[in-house]
Amino acid sequence: MRRISPVALATALALTALGAYAATPAYVSSAINDPGRKDQVQYDQGRQLAAVMEFAQVKPGQKVVELVPASGYWTRVFSRIVGDKGHVYTIWPDGYQQYVEKSYARWQGLVTTDYKNVSLIRGAASDLKLPEQADLVFTNQNYHDYHDKFMGPVDMQAFDKKVFDALKPGGLFVIIDNVAPAGSGFADTDTTHRVDPEAVKKEVEAAGFVFDASSDMLKNAGDDHTKVSYEAPMAGKNDLFVFRFKKPAK
């Protein structure tokens, strides 16, 4: 058996890593390198930013809807990817507004200067009113919130149908959220702020979506799923599921 020297092995691994990065579409890499994100790049590796963008299949010219964008970590990248011919509609539900008021005020300035292809849409959490159909609806760690009393509460069967109707045929609904214990359903959404992935899958499919793909890119086997998702020791390290649903083309 031929032996590979440590130097050769290190070189091969480096080239493999370089090749994986080079495989990222140029429009994604360019968006990630946006100077306007310089205060947020520290989170990119942990959040698998490039991989999430590729999983969401977002492309130049598309129309994207982002539910509860908060500080706009994902918004900035969506904005740069879709470009001038695309648009990003950010949904700021009234029930959640108390937690993101400062972010909303800041974005009121940003959408008139640096991110002119982003719209801020504020209204009841149960509403989803858009001027046009979208290619992608995206939400990160906020789907579970729509089940809580402070958001309305929201009739999720009706809301998911609105998401379905808001998408073009073949459009995608991408959900990232905090994993709750298997079989717990939606019992933990307002306590540990987690949700059972299988419950989400069934709920979204009931609106007419087809489950298209999942990814383990944000999985953390060390999370026992009982701790509050945004508090120590799990803050930023909790186990996340990544689901992609598709609206049938016909």
PDB file of C-alpha atoms in Angstrom:
ATOM      1  CA  MET A   1       0.000   0.000   0.000  1.00  0.00           C
ATOM      2  CA  ARG A   2       1.349   3.396  -0.976  1.00  0.00           C
ATOM      3  CA  ARG A   3       1.980   5.731   1.937  1.00  0.00           C
ATOM      4  CA  ILE A   4       1.096   9.417   1.720  1.00  0.00           C
ATOM      5  CA  SER A   5       3.472  11.825   3.400  1.00  0.00           C
ATOM      6  CA  PRO A   6       2.081  14.215   6.030  1.00  0.00           C
ATOM      7  CA  VAL A   7       2.927  17.181   3.789  1.00  0.00           C
ATOM      8  CA  ALA A   8       1.118  15.679   0.822  1.00  0.00           C
ATOM      9  CA  LEU A   9      -1.869  14.833   2.988  1.00  0.00           C
ATOM     10  CA  ALA A  10      -2.041  18.367   4.373  1.00  0.00           C
ATOM     11  CA  THR A  11      -1.826  19.770   0.859  1.00  0.00           C
ATOM     12  CA  ALA A  12      -4.587  17.483  -0.368  1.00  0.00           C
ATOM     13  CA  LEU A  13      -6.854  18.487   2.501  1.00  0.00           C
ATOM     14  CA  ALA A  14      -6.185  22.154   1.861  1.00  0.00           C
ATOM     15  CA  LEU A  15      -7.007  21.749  -1.819  1.00  0.00           C
ATOM     16  CA  THR A  16     -10.189  19.881  -0.921  1.00  0.00           C
ATOM     17  CA  ALA A  17     -11.280  22.703   1.356  1.00  0.00           C
ATOM     18  CA  LEU A  18     -10.408  25.257  -1.299  1.00  0.00           C
ATOM     19  CA  GLY A  19     -12.388  23.332  -3.863  1.00  0.00           C
ATOM     20  CA  ALA A  20     -15.442  23.210  -1.610  1.00  0.00           C
ATOM     21  CA  TYR A  21     -15.270  26.972  -1.130  1.00  0.00           C
ATOM     22  CA  ALA A  22     -14.708  27.557  -4.829  1.00  0.00           C
ATOM     23  CA  ALA A  23     -17.836  25.521  -5.570  1.00  0.00           C
ATOM     24  CA  THR A  24     -19.940  28.153  -3.820  1.00  0.00           C
ATOM     25  CA  PRO A  25     -21.702  30.240  -6.495  1.00  0.00           C
ATOM     26  CA  ALA A  26     -19.972  33.564  -7.112  1.00  0.00           C
ATOM     27  CA  TYR A  27     -23.144  35.522  -6.327  1.00  0.00           C
ATOM     28  CA  VAL A  28     -23.288  33.866  -2.887  1.00  0.00           C
ATOM     29  CA  SER A  29     -19.607  34.496  -2.158  1.00  0.00           C
ATOM     30  CA  SER A  30     -19.945  38.110  -3.276  1.00  0.00           C
ATOM     31  CA  ALA A  31     -22.977  38.632  -1.023  1.00  0.00           C
ATOM     32  CA  ILE A  32     -21.174  37.111   1.948  1.00  0.00           C
ATOM     33  CA  ASN A  33     -18.246  39.483   1.340  1.00  0.00           C
ATOM     34  CA  ASP A  34     -20.504  42.536   1.413  1.00  0.00           C
ATOM     35  CA  PRO A  35     -18.683  45.222   3.491  1.00  0.00           C
ATOM     36  CA  GLY A  36     -22.004  46.054   5.128  1.00  0.00           C
ATOM     37  CA  ARG A  37     -21.789  42.741   6.975  1.00  0.00           C
ATOM     38  CA  LYS A  38     -18.429  43.340   8.629  1.00  0.00           C
ATOM     39  CA  ASP A  39     -20.004  43.375  12.102  1.00  0.00           C
ATOM     40  CA  GLN A  40     -21.646  39.975  11.537  1.00  0.00           C
ATOM     41  CA  VAL A  41     -19.030  37.798   9.840  1.00  0.00           C
ATOM     42  CA  GLN A  42     -18.046  36.336  13.198  1.00  0.00           C
ATOM     43  CA  TYR A  43     -21.262  34.287  13.107  1.00  0.00           C
ATOM     44  CA  ASP A  44     -20.894  32.927   9.580  1.00  0.00           C
ATOM     45  CA  GLN A  45     -19.069  29.698  10.339  1.00  0.00           C
ATOM     46  CA  GLY A  46     -21.346  28.676  13.193  1.00  0.00           C
ATOM     47  CA  ARG A  47     -24.454  29.451  11.162  1.00  0.00           C
ATOM     48  CA  GLN A  48     -23.090  27.775   8.022  1.00  0.00           C
ATOM     49  CA  LEU A  49     -24.095  30.848   6.045  1.00  0.00           C
ATOM     50  CA  ALA A  50     -22.891  29.780   2.602  1.00  0.00           C
ATOM     51  CA  ALA A  51     -24.321  26.278   2.977  1.00  0.00           C
ATOM     52  CA  VAL A  52     -27.698  27.642   4.110  1.00  0.00           C
ATOM     53  CA  MET A  53     -27.850  29.986   1.112  1.00  0.00           C
ATOM     54  CA  GLU A  54     -27.110  27.094  -1.237  1.00  0.00           C
ATOM     55  CA  PHE A  55     -29.677  24.902   0.517  1.00  0.00           C
ATOM     56  CA  ALA A  56     -32.270  27.659   0.093  1.00  0.00           C
ATOM     57  CA  GLN A  57     -31.369  27.806  -3.609  1.00  0.00           C
ATOM     58  CA  VAL A  58     -31.669  31.601  -3.658  1.00  0.00           C
ATOM     59  CA  LYS A  59     -30.538  33.179  -6.928  1.00  0.00           C
ATOM     60  CA  PRO A  60     -30.145  36.600  -8.540  1.00  0.00           C
ATOM     61  CA  GLY A  61     -33.436  38.170  -9.596  1.00  0.00           C
ATOM     62  CA  GLN A  62     -35.586  36.173  -7.188  1.00  0.00           C
ATOM     63  CA  LYS A  63     -38.233  37.432  -4.786  1.00  0.00           C
ATOM     64  CA  VAL A  64     -37.573  36.388  -1.175  1.00  0.00           C
ATOM     65  CA  VAL A  65     -39.807  36.631   1.886  1.00  0.00           C
ATOM     66  CA  GLU A  66     -38.139  36.558   5.293  1.00  0.00           C
ATOM     67  CA  LEU A  67     -40.300  36.007   8.376  1.00  0.00           C
ATOM     68  CA  VAL A  68     -39.118  37.917  11.487  1.00  0.00           C
ATOM     69  CA  PRO A  69     -35.729  39.196  10.248  1.00  0.00           C
ATOM     70  CA  ALA A  70     -34.650  40.840  13.542  1.00  0.00           C
ATOM     71  CA  SER A  71     -31.130  42.275  13.095  1.00  0.00           C
ATOM     72  CA  GLY A  72     -31.132  41.366   9.407  1.00  0.00           C
ATOM     73  CA  TYR A  73     -28.268  38.875   9.488  1.00  0.00           C
ATOM     74  CA  TRP A  74     -29.828  36.838   6.684  1.00  0.00           C
ATOM     75  CA  THR A  75     -31.545  39.830   5.064  1.00  0.00           C
ATOM     76  CA  ARG A  76     -28.288  41.450   4.022  1.00  0.00           C
ATOM     77  CA  VAL A  77     -27.142  38.353   2.182  1.00  0.00           C
ATOM     78  CA  PHE A  78     -30.503  37.766   0.510  1.00  0.00           C
ATOM     79  CA  SER A  79     -30.497  41.392  -0.625  1.00  0.00           C
ATOM     80  CA  ARG A  80     -27.086  41.157  -2.257  1.00  0.00           C
ATOM     81  CA  ILE A  81     -27.799  37.792  -3.893  1.00  0.00           C
ATOM     82  CA  VAL A  82     -31.124  38.740  -5.511  1.00  0.00           C
ATOM     83  CA  GLY A  83     -29.716  42.113  -6.602  1.00  0.00           C
ATOM     84  CA  ASP A  84     -31.478  45.006  -8.287  1.00  0.00           C
ATOM     85  CA  LYS A  85     -33.769  42.761 -10.303  1.00  0.00           C
ATOM     86  CA  GLY A  86     -34.885  40.870  -7.208  1.00  0.00           C
ATOM     87  CA  HIS A  87     -36.513  41.900  -3.951  1.00  0.00           C
ATOM     88  CA  VAL A  88     -36.611  40.909  -0.289  1.00  0.00           C
ATOM     89  CA  TYR A  89     -39.848  41.328   1.673  1.00  0.00           C
ATOM     90  CA  THR A  90     -39.191  41.250   5.415  1.00  0.00           C
ATOM     91  CA  ILE A  91     -42.198  40.446   7.600  1.00  0.00           C
ATOM     92  CA  TRP A  92     -42.307  42.135  11.022  1.00  0.00           C
ATOM     93  CA  PRO A  93     -45.322  40.672  12.887  1.00  0.00           C
ATOM     94  CA  ASP A  94     -46.858  42.895  15.540  1.00  0.00           C
ATOM     95  CA  GLY A  95     -46.664  40.227  18.215  1.00  0.00           C
ATOM     96  CA  TYR A  96     -42.897  40.026  17.813  1.00  0.00           C
ATOM     97  CA  GLN A  97     -42.343  43.731  17.366  1.00  0.00           C
ATOM     98  CA  GLN A  98     -41.754  44.387  21.062  1.00  0.00           C
ATOM     99  CA  TYR A  99     -38.543  42.374  20.790  1.00  0.00           C
ATOM    100  CA  VAL A 100     -37.177  43.928  17.612  1.00  0.00           C
ATOM    101  CA  GLU A 101     -38.238  47.580  17.767  1.00  0.00           C
ATOM    102  CA  LYS A 102     -34.659  48.867  17.615  1.00  0.00           C
ATOM    103  CA  SER A 103     -33.844  46.633  14.663  1.00  0.00           C
ATOM    104  CA  TYR A 104     -36.962  47.798  12.857  1.00  0.00           C
ATOM    105  CA  ALA A 105     -36.057  51.465  13.370  1.00  0.00           C
ATOM    106  CA  ARG A 106     -32.533  50.832  12.092  1.00  0.00           C
ATOM    107  CA  TRP A 107     -33.788  49.066   8.990  1.00  0.00           C
ATOM    108  CA  GLN A 108     -36.086  51.966   8.168  1.00  0.00           C
ATOM    109  CA  GLY A 109     -32.895  53.857   7.376  1.00  0.00           C
ATOM    110  CA  LEU A 110     -31.073  50.981   5.703  1.00  0.00           C
ATOM    111  CA  VAL A 111     -33.834  50.331   3.160  1.00  0.00           C
ATOM    112  CA  THR A 112     -33.532  53.896   1.887  1.00  0.00           C
ATOM    113  CA  THR A 113     -29.752  53.805   1.561  1.00  0.00           C
ATOM    114  CA  ASP A 114     -27.763  50.566   1.456  1.00  0.00           C
ATOM    115  CA  TYR A 115     -30.466  47.940   0.917  1.00  0.00           C
ATOM    116  CA  LYS A 116     -33.021  49.543  -1.371  1.00  0.00           C
ATOM    117  CA  ASN A 117     -34.353  46.214  -2.630  1.00  0.00           C
ATOM    118  CA  VAL A 118     -35.663  45.345   0.849  1.00  0.00           C
ATOM    119  CA  SER A 119     -39.213  46.147   1.986  1.00  0.00           C
ATOM    120  CA  LEU A 120     -40.405  46.253   5.595  1.00  0.00           C
ATOM    121  CA  ILE A 121     -43.906  44.859   6.016  1.00  0.00           C
ATOM    122  CA  ARG A 122     -45.509  45.283   9.411  1.00  0.00           C
ATOM    123  CA  GLY A 123     -48.862  43.826  10.421  1.00  0.00           C
ATOM    124  CA  ALA A 124     -50.724  41.185  12.368  1.00  0.00           C
ATOM    125  CA  ALA A 125     -48.781  37.953  12.799  1.00  0.00           C
ATOM    126  CA  SER A 126     -51.559  36.022  11.065  1.00  0.00           C
ATOM    127  CA  ASP A 127     -51.259  38.206   7.957  1.00  0.00           C
ATOM    128  CA  LEU A 128     -49.007  37.627   4.977  1.00  0.00           C
ATOM    129  CA  LYS A 129     -49.837  40.285   2.423  1.00  0.00           C
ATOM    130  CA  LEU A 130     -47.390  40.652  -0.451  1.00  0.00           C
ATOM    131  CA  PRO A 131     -47.532  42.599  -3.712  1.00  0.00           C
ATOM    132  CA  GLU A 132     -46.340  39.595  -5.733  1.00  0.00           C
ATOM    133  CA  GLN A 133     -45.632  35.898  -5.457  1.00  0.00           C
ATOM    134  CA  ALA A 134     -42.189  34.877  -4.205  1.00  0.00           C
ATOM    135  CA  ASP A 135     -39.599  32.239  -5.046  1.00  0.00           C
ATOM    136  CA  LEU A 136     -38.599  31.616  -1.432  1.00  0.00           C
ATOM    137  CA  VAL A 137     -40.025  32.062   2.060  1.00  0.00           C
ATOM    138  CA  PHE A 138     -37.383  31.745   4.764  1.00  0.00           C
ATOM    139  CA  THR A 139     -37.461  31.777   8.550  1.00  0.00           C
ATOM    140  CA  ASN A 140     -34.681  31.133  11.053  1.00  0.00           C
ATOM    141  CA  GLN A 141     -35.556  30.068  14.616  1.00  0.00           C
ATOM    142  CA  ASN A 142     -38.906  31.831  14.521  1.00  0.00           C
ATOM    143  CA  TYR A 143     -41.399  29.330  13.132  1.00  0.00           C
ATOM    144  CA  HIS A 144     -42.027  28.066  16.660  1.00  0.00           C
ATOM    145  CA  ASP A 145     -42.927  31.597  17.812  1.00  0.00           C
ATOM    146  CA  TYR A 146     -45.964  31.682  15.559  1.00  0.00           C
ATOM    147  CA  HIS A 147     -47.520  29.084  17.861  1.00  0.00           C
ATOM    148  CA  ASP A 148     -47.304  31.280  20.955  1.00  0.00           C
ATOM    149  CA  LYS A 149     -49.996  33.473  22.503  1.00  0.00           C
ATOM    150  CA  PHE A 150     -47.966  36.663  22.202  1.00  0.00           C
ATOM    151  CA  MET A 151     -48.144  36.300  18.423  1.00  0.00           C
ATOM    152  CA  GLY A 152     -51.912  36.379  18.252  1.00  0.00           C
ATOM    153  CA  PRO A 153     -52.264  33.436  18.623  1.00  0.00           C
ATOM    154  CA  VAL A 154     -51.996  32.423  14.979  1.00  0.00           C
ATOM    155  CA  ASP A 155     -54.072  29.800  13.218  1.00  0.00           C
ATOM    156  CA  MET A 156     -51.095  27.895  11.812  1.00  0.00           C
ATOM    157  CA  GLN A 157     -53.138  25.856   9.366  1.00  0.00           C
ATOM    158  CA  ALA A 158     -54.368  29.083   7.803  1.00  0.00           C
ATOM    159  CA  PHE A 159     -50.950  30.779   8.030  1.00  0.00           C
ATOM    160  CA  ASP A 160     -49.080  27.962   6.308  1.00  0.00           C
ATOM    161  CA  LYS A 161     -51.698  28.062   3.558  1.00  0.00           C
ATOM    162  CA  LYS A 162     -50.949  31.784   3.157  1.00  0.00           C
ATOM    163  CA  VAL A 163     -47.260  30.948   2.810  1.00  0.00           C
ATOM    164  CA  PHE A 164     -48.196  28.334   0.212  1.00  0.00           C
ATOM    165  CA  ASP A 165     -50.289  30.848  -1.742  1.00  0.00           C
ATOM    166  CA  ALA A 166     -47.540  33.490  -1.480  1.00  0.00           C
ATOM    167  CA  LEU A 167     -45.128  31.275  -3.405  1.00  0.00           C
ATOM    168  CA  LYS A 168     -44.864  30.744  -7.123  1.00  0.00           C
ATOM    169  CA  PRO A 169     -45.386  27.153  -8.325  1.00  0.00           C
ATOM    170  CA  GLY A 170     -42.142  25.359  -7.498  1.00  0.00           C
ATOM    171  CA  GLY A 171     -41.318  27.931  -4.797  1.00  0.00           C
ATOM    172  CA  LEU A 172     -39.548  26.926  -1.586  1.00  0.00           C
ATOM    173  CA  PHE A 173     -40.302  27.313   2.112  1.00  0.00           C
ATOM    174  CA  VAL A 174     -37.142  26.919   4.234  1.00  0.00           C
ATOM    175  CA  ILE A 175     -37.443  26.542   8.003  1.00  0.00           C
ATOM    176  CA  ILE A 176     -34.571  26.441  10.491  1.00  0.00           C
ATOM    177  CA  ASP A 177     -35.529  25.962  14.124  1.00  0.00           C
ATOM    178  CA  ASN A 178     -34.514  24.636  17.526  1.00  0.00           C
ATOM    179  CA  VAL A 179     -35.025  20.916  18.049  1.00  0.00           C
ATOM    180  CA  ALA A 180     -37.349  19.800  20.863  1.00  0.00           C
ATOM    181  CA  PRO A 181     -37.612  16.227  22.195  1.00  0.00           C
ATOM    182  CA  ALA A 182     -39.174  13.769  19.766  1.00  0.00           C
ATOM    183  CA  GLY A 183     -42.914  13.475  20.254  1.00  0.00           C
ATOM    184  CA  SER A 184     -43.250  16.788  22.120  1.00  0.00           C
ATOM    185  CA  GLY A 185     -45.075  18.498  19.273  1.00  0.00           C
ATOM    186  CA  PHE A 186     -45.516  22.202  19.979  1.00  0.00           C
ATOM    187  CA  ALA A 187     -45.507  21.924  23.790  1.00  0.00           C
ATOM    188  CA  ASP A 188     -42.144  23.672  24.231  1.00  0.00           C
ATOM    189  CA  THR A 189     -42.499  26.645  21.882  1.00  0.00           C
ATOM    190  CA  ASP A 190     -43.032  29.176  24.678  1.00  0.00           C
ATOM    191  CA  THR A 191     -40.850  27.553  27.367  1.00  0.00           C
ATOM    192  CA  THR A 192     -37.568  26.282  25.933  1.00  0.00           C
ATOM    193  CA  HIS A 193     -38.405  27.865  22.556  1.00  0.00           C
ATOM    194  CA  ARG A 194     -38.028  24.616  20.694  1.00  0.00           C
ATOM    195  CA  VAL A 195     -40.254  22.533  18.457  1.00  0.00           C
ATOM    196  CA  ASP A 196     -40.464  18.891  17.405  1.00  0.00           C
ATOM    197  CA  PRO A 197     -39.232  18.684  13.786  1.00  0.00           C
ATOM    198  CA  GLU A 198     -41.724  15.978  12.875  1.00  0.00           C
ATOM    199  CA  ALA A 199     -44.613  18.120  14.117  1.00  0.00           C
ATOM    200  CA  VAL A 200     -43.428  20.980  11.910  1.00  0.00           C
ATOM    201  CA  LYS A 201     -43.134  18.670   8.927  1.00  0.00           C
ATOM    202  CA  LYS A 202     -46.682  17.376   9.294  1.00  0.00           C
ATOM    203  CA  GLU A 203     -48.100  20.831   9.861  1.00  0.00           C
ATOM    204  CA  VAL A 204     -46.457  22.356   6.789  1.00  0.00           C
ATOM    205  CA  GLU A 205     -47.264  19.400   4.564  1.00  0.00           C
ATOM    206  CA  ALA A 206     -50.923  19.769   5.553  1.00  0.00           C
ATOM    207  CA  ALA A 207     -50.941  23.135   3.745  1.00  0.00           C
ATOM    208  CA  GLY A 208     -50.090  21.421   0.457  1.00  0.00           C
ATOM    209  CA  PHE A 209     -46.287  21.551   0.587  1.00  0.00           C
ATOM    210  CA  VAL A 210     -44.100  18.620  -0.386  1.00  0.00           C
ATOM    211  CA  PHE A 211     -41.153  17.880   1.883  1.00  0.00           C
ATOM    212  CA  ASP A 212     -38.189  18.461  -0.401  1.00  0.00           C
ATOM    213  CA  ALA A 213     -35.010  18.073   1.686  1.00  0.00           C
ATOM    214  CA  SER A 214     -33.390  18.320   5.099  1.00  0.00           C
ATOM    215  CA  SER A 215     -29.831  18.965   6.244  1.00  0.00           C
ATOM    216  CA  ASP A 216     -27.760  18.103   9.306  1.00  0.00           C
ATOM    217  CA  MET A 217     -25.441  21.076   8.742  1.00  0.00           C
ATOM    218  CA  LEU A 218     -26.575  22.725  12.006  1.00  0.00           C
ATOM    219  CA  LYS A 219     -26.998  19.561  14.039  1.00  0.00           C
ATOM    220  CA  ASN A 220     -25.431  19.353  17.507  1.00  0.00           C
ATOM    221  CA  ALA A 221     -25.586  15.880  19.028  1.00  0.00           C
ATOM    222  CA  GLY A 222     -24.484  17.335  22.358  1.00  0.00           C
ATOM    223  CA  ASP A 223     -27.751  19.213  22.835  1.00  0.00           C
ATOM    224  CA  ASP A 224     -30.164  17.257  25.048  1.00  0.00           C
ATOM    225  CA  HIS A 225     -33.110  19.382  23.778  1.00  0.00           C
ATOM    226  CA  THR A 226     -34.305  20.360  27.262  1.00  0.00           C
ATOM    227  CA  LYS A 227     -32.429  23.637  27.771  1.00  0.00           C
ATOM    228  CA  VAL A 228     -33.762  27.049  26.755  1.00  0.00           C
ATOM    229  CA  SER A 229     -32.476  27.500  23.227  1.00  0.00           C
ATOM    230  CA  TYR A 230     -31.202  31.073  23.573  1.00  0.00           C
ATOM    231  CA  GLU A 231     -29.678  30.835  27.064  1.00  0.00           C
ATOM    232  CA  ALA A 232     -26.350  29.454  28.257  1.00  0.00           C
ATOM    233  CA  PRO A 233     -25.023  26.846  27.865  1.00  0.00           C
ATOM    234  CA  MET A 234     -26.835  26.278  24.545  1.00  0.00           C
ATOM    235  CA  ALA A 235     -27.023  29.816  23.156  1.00  0.00           C
ATOM    236  CA  GLY A 236     -25.531  29.724  19.681  1.00  0.00           C
ATOM    237  CA  LYS A 237     -24.794  26.005  19.996  1.00  0.00           C
ATOM    238  CA  ASN A 238     -28.218  24.390  20.128  1.00  0.00           C
ATOM    239  CA  ASP A 239     -29.328  21.621  17.805  1.00  0.00           C
ATOM    240  CA  LEU A 240     -31.141  22.993  14.751  1.00  0.00           C
ATOM    241  CA  PHE A 241     -33.131  21.247  12.068  1.00  0.00           C
ATOM    242  CA  VAL A 242     -33.036  22.596   8.514  1.00  0.00           C
ATOM    243  CA  PHE A 243     -36.046  21.742   6.345  1.00  0.00           C
ATOM    244  CA  ARG A 244     -36.947  22.662   2.780  1.00  0.00           C
ATOM    245  CA  PHE A 245     -40.500  22.350   1.479  1.00  0.00           C
ATOM    246  CA  LYS A 246     -41.665  22.884  -2.087  1.00  0.00           C
ATOM    247  CA  LYS A 247     -44.901  24.117  -3.565  1.00  0.00           C
ATOM    248  CA  PRO A 248     -45.731  21.676  -6.354  1.00  0.00           C
ATOM    249  CA  ALA A 249     -45.123  23.085  -9.824  1.00  0.00           C
ATOM    250  CA  LYS A 250     -48.658  22.099 -10.815  1.00  0.00           C
TER     251      LYS A 250
END
